[in-house]
Amino acid sequence: MSKKIESVEDDAGKVTRYRRHPNGGGLVGPGAEVEESSFIGSTTYIEAGACVGSGCRIGDGSWIDRRAKIGDLAFIGDGVYVGEGTIVGNRVRIGSHSRIGAGAQVGHGTTLDGDSRVPDGGLVAVAAKPHKARRSRARHHQSRMAA
């Protein structure tokens, strides 16, 4: 990868100039912001206006569409599509060959298996865990009732 700038022409003849990310060599579009601590696979596209947080890993052949936001420490597998305007939270793990629709939201700490599908505008969030204090109070109450 000796070139730092790549020009890509789409089917309509429009040419977009991408710069190569220093960590992995992925293609970063105009106006996209990608933290240097993130790894972007060499055949991955980060489109215009997208943001990728720190400490992320985005696998080869993935496509982060325009204005998508990827939180810190996210792991995105190979061949994943993240739709336009989608928000992916911190510490999210998305398995290879998944498709996340436009305008979707994937909450912090969520894990999606490979080949997952999230529709346009979809919302995926981690289920809330019961509060430890409430569980211990309930156990205490139950043990008093049994006595």
JSON list of N, CA and C in Angstrom, two decimals, residues 103-132:
[
{"chain": "A", "resi": 103, "resn": "GLY", "atom": "N", "xyz": [-30.05, 4.47, 9.83]},
{"chain": "A", "resi": 103, "resn": "GLY", "atom": "CA", "xyz": [-30.73, 5.10, 10.96]},
{"chain": "A", "resi": 103, "resn": "GLY", "atom": "C", "xyz": [-30.96, 4.18, 12.14]},
{"chain": "A", "resi": 104, "resn": "ALA", "atom": "N", "xyz": [-30.32, 3.03, 12.16]},
{"chain": "A", "resi": 104, "resn": "ALA", "atom": "CA", "xyz": [-30.49, 2.09, 13.29]},
{"chain": "A", "resi": 104, "resn": "ALA", "atom": "C", "xyz": [-29.64, 2.55, 14.47]},
{"chain": "A", "resi": 105, "resn": "GLN", "atom": "N", "xyz": [-29.94, 1.99, 15.64]},
{"chain": "A", "resi": 105, "resn": "GLN", "atom": "CA", "xyz": [-29.16, 2.27, 16.85]},
{"chain": "A", "resi": 105, "resn": "GLN", "atom": "C", "xyz": [-28.83, 0.94, 17.52]},
{"chain": "A", "resi": 106, "resn": "VAL", "atom": "N", "xyz": [-27.53, 0.76, 17.82]},
{"chain": "A", "resi": 106, "resn": "VAL", "atom": "CA", "xyz": [-27.06, -0.43, 18.52]},
{"chain": "A", "resi": 106, "resn": "VAL", "atom": "C", "xyz": [-26.46, 0.06, 19.83]},
{"chain": "A", "resi": 107, "resn": "GLY", "atom": "N", "xyz": [-27.11, -0.28, 20.95]},
{"chain": "A", "resi": 107, "resn": "GLY", "atom": "CA", "xyz": [-26.75, 0.25, 22.26]},
{"chain": "A", "resi": 107, "resn": "GLY", "atom": "C", "xyz": [-25.40, -0.23, 22.78]},
{"chain": "A", "resi": 108, "resn": "HIS", "atom": "N", "xyz": [-24.84, 0.54, 23.70]},
{"chain": "A", "resi": 108, "resn": "HIS", "atom": "CA", "xyz": [-23.55, 0.24, 24.32]},
{"chain": "A", "resi": 108, "resn": "HIS", "atom": "C", "xyz": [-23.51, -1.20, 24.83]},
{"chain": "A", "resi": 109, "resn": "GLY", "atom": "N", "xyz": [-22.39, -1.88, 24.57]},
{"chain": "A", "resi": 109, "resn": "GLY", "atom": "CA", "xyz": [-22.16, -3.21, 25.10]},
{"chain": "A", "resi": 109, "resn": "GLY", "atom": "C", "xyz": [-22.92, -4.34, 24.42]},
{"chain": "A", "resi": 110, "resn": "THR", "atom": "N", "xyz": [-23.62, -4.05, 23.35]},
{"chain": "A", "resi": 110, "resn": "THR", "atom": "CA", "xyz": [-24.40, -5.08, 22.65]},
{"chain": "A", "resi": 110, "resn": "THR", "atom": "C", "xyz": [-23.48, -5.99, 21.83]},
{"chain": "A", "resi": 111, "resn": "THR", "atom": "N", "xyz": [-23.83, -7.26, 21.76]},
{"chain": "A", "resi": 111, "resn": "THR", "atom": "CA", "xyz": [-23.13, -8.22, 20.90]},
{"chain": "A", "resi": 111, "resn": "THR", "atom": "C", "xyz": [-24.12, -8.78, 19.90]},
{"chain": "A", "resi": 112, "resn": "LEU", "atom": "N", "xyz": [-23.77, -8.70, 18.61]},
{"chain": "A", "resi": 112, "resn": "LEU", "atom": "CA", "xyz": [-24.58, -9.28, 17.54]},
{"chain": "A", "resi": 112, "resn": "LEU", "atom": "C", "xyz": [-23.76, -10.38, 16.88]},
{"chain": "A", "resi": 113, "resn": "ASP", "atom": "N", "xyz": [-24.33, -11.57, 16.76]},
{"chain": "A", "resi": 113, "resn": "ASP", "atom": "CA", "xyz": [-23.64, -12.69, 16.12]},
{"chain": "A", "resi": 113, "resn": "ASP", "atom": "C", "xyz": [-23.43, -12.40, 14.64]},
{"chain": "A", "resi": 114, "resn": "GLY", "atom": "N", "xyz": [-22.55, -13.17, 14.01]},
{"chain": "A", "resi": 114, "resn": "GLY", "atom": "CA", "xyz": [-22.34, -13.06, 12.58]},
{"chain": "A", "resi": 114, "resn": "GLY", "atom": "C", "xyz": [-23.63, -13.26, 11.82]},
{"chain": "A", "resi": 115, "resn": "ASP", "atom": "N", "xyz": [-23.74, -12.63, 10.65]},
{"chain": "A", "resi": 115, "resn": "ASP", "atom": "CA", "xyz": [-24.91, -12.72, 9.78]},
{"chain": "A", "resi": 115, "resn": "ASP", "atom": "C", "xyz": [-26.16, -12.11, 10.41]},
{"chain": "A", "resi": 116, "resn": "SER", "atom": "N", "xyz": [-26.01, -11.24, 11.38]},
{"chain": "A", "resi": 116, "resn": "SER", "atom": "CA", "xyz": [-27.17, -10.57, 11.99]},
{"chain": "A", "resi": 116, "resn": "SER", "atom": "C", "xyz": [-27.74, -9.54, 11.03]},
{"chain": "A", "resi": 117, "resn": "ARG", "atom": "N", "xyz": [-29.02, -9.24, 11.21]},
{"chain": "A", "resi": 117, "resn": "ARG", "atom": "CA", "xyz": [-29.70, -8.22, 10.41]},
{"chain": "A", "resi": 117, "resn": "ARG", "atom": "C", "xyz": [-30.45, -7.30, 11.35]},
{"chain": "A", "resi": 118, "resn": "VAL", "atom": "N", "xyz": [-30.25, -5.99, 11.17]},
{"chain": "A", "resi": 118, "resn": "VAL", "atom": "CA", "xyz": [-31.01, -4.98, 11.91]},
{"chain": "A", "resi": 118, "resn": "VAL", "atom": "C", "xyz": [-31.68, -4.11, 10.84]},
{"chain": "A", "resi": 119, "resn": "PRO", "atom": "N", "xyz": [-33.00, -3.98, 10.86]},
{"chain": "A", "resi": 119, "resn": "PRO", "atom": "CA", "xyz": [-33.68, -3.21, 9.80]},
{"chain": "A", "resi": 119, "resn": "PRO", "atom": "C", "xyz": [-33.41, -1.72, 9.91]},
{"chain": "A", "resi": 120, "resn": "ASP", "atom": "N", "xyz": [-33.72, -1.00, 8.84]},
{"chain": "A", "resi": 120, "resn": "ASP", "atom": "CA", "xyz": [-33.63, 0.46, 8.86]},
{"chain": "A", "resi": 120, "resn": "ASP", "atom": "C", "xyz": [-34.41, 0.98, 10.07]},
{"chain": "A", "resi": 121, "resn": "GLY", "atom": "N", "xyz": [-33.79, 1.88, 10.82]},
{"chain": "A", "resi": 121, "resn": "GLY", "atom": "CA", "xyz": [-34.43, 2.48, 11.98]},
{"chain": "A", "resi": 121, "resn": "GLY", "atom": "C", "xyz": [-34.56, 1.56, 13.18]},
{"chain": "A", "resi": 122, "resn": "GLY", "atom": "N", "xyz": [-34.00, 0.36, 13.10]},
{"chain": "A", "resi": 122, "resn": "GLY", "atom": "CA", "xyz": [-34.10, -0.60, 14.20]},
{"chain": "A", "resi": 122, "resn": "GLY", "atom": "C", "xyz": [-33.32, -0.17, 15.43]},
{"chain": "A", "resi": 123, "resn": "LEU", "atom": "N", "xyz": [-33.72, -0.70, 16.57]},
{"chain": "A", "resi": 123, "resn": "LEU", "atom": "CA", "xyz": [-33.07, -0.41, 17.85]},
{"chain": "A", "resi": 123, "resn": "LEU", "atom": "C", "xyz": [-32.71, -1.73, 18.50]},
{"chain": "A", "resi": 124, "resn": "VAL", "atom": "N", "xyz": [-31.42, -1.88, 18.85]},
{"chain": "A", "resi": 124, "resn": "VAL", "atom": "CA", "xyz": [-30.95, -3.07, 19.56]},
{"chain": "A", "resi": 124, "resn": "VAL", "atom": "C", "xyz": [-30.27, -2.58, 20.82]},
{"chain": "A", "resi": 125, "resn": "ALA", "atom": "N", "xyz": [-30.73, -3.08, 21.97]},
{"chain": "A", "resi": 125, "resn": "ALA", "atom": "CA", "xyz": [-30.16, -2.66, 23.25]},
{"chain": "A", "resi": 125, "resn": "ALA", "atom": "C", "xyz": [-29.97, -3.86, 24.14]},
{"chain": "A", "resi": 126, "resn": "VAL", "atom": "N", "xyz": [-29.01, -3.77, 25.04]},
{"chain": "A", "resi": 126, "resn": "VAL", "atom": "CA", "xyz": [-28.76, -4.82, 26.02]},
{"chain": "A", "resi": 126, "resn": "VAL", "atom": "C", "xyz": [-29.86, -4.74, 27.07]},
{"chain": "A", "resi": 127, "resn": "ALA", "atom": "N", "xyz": [-30.42, -5.90, 27.45]},
{"chain": "A", "resi": 127, "resn": "ALA", "atom": "CA", "xyz": [-31.45, -5.93, 28.49]},
{"chain": "A", "resi": 127, "resn": "ALA", "atom": "C", "xyz": [-30.86, -5.48, 29.82]},
{"chain": "A", "resi": 128, "resn": "ALA", "atom": "N", "xyz": [-31.62, -4.72, 30.57]},
{"chain": "A", "resi": 128, "resn": "ALA", "atom": "CA", "xyz": [-31.15, -4.24, 31.87]},
{"chain": "A", "resi": 128, "resn": "ALA", "atom": "C", "xyz": [-31.01, -5.41, 32.83]},
{"chain": "A", "resi": 129, "resn": "LYS", "atom": "N", "xyz": [-29.96, -5.37, 33.63]},
{"chain": "A", "resi": 129, "resn": "LYS", "atom": "CA", "xyz": [-29.74, -6.41, 34.65]},
{"chain": "A", "resi": 129, "resn": "LYS", "atom": "C", "xyz": [-30.36, -5.94, 35.95]},
{"chain": "A", "resi": 130, "resn": "PRO", "atom": "N", "xyz": [-30.94, -6.87, 36.73]},
{"chain": "A", "resi": 130, "resn": "PRO", "atom": "CA", "xyz": [-31.52, -6.46, 38.01]},
{"chain": "A", "resi": 130, "resn": "PRO", "atom": "C", "xyz": [-30.44, -5.89, 38.93]},
{"chain": "A", "resi": 131, "resn": "HIS", "atom": "N", "xyz": [-30.81, -4.95, 39.71]},
{"chain": "A", "resi": 131, "resn": "HIS", "atom": "CA", "xyz": [-29.88, -4.29, 40.64]},
{"chain": "A", "resi": 131, "resn": "HIS", "atom": "C", "xyz": [-29.55, -5.27, 41.77]},
{"chain": "A", "resi": 132, "resn": "LYS", "atom": "N", "xyz": [-28.27, -5.40, 42.12]},
{"chain": "A", "resi": 132, "resn": "LYS", "atom": "CA", "xyz": [-27.84, -6.36, 43.14]},
{"chain": "A", "resi": 132, "resn": "LYS", "atom": "C", "xyz": [-28.50, -6.10, 44.49]}
]
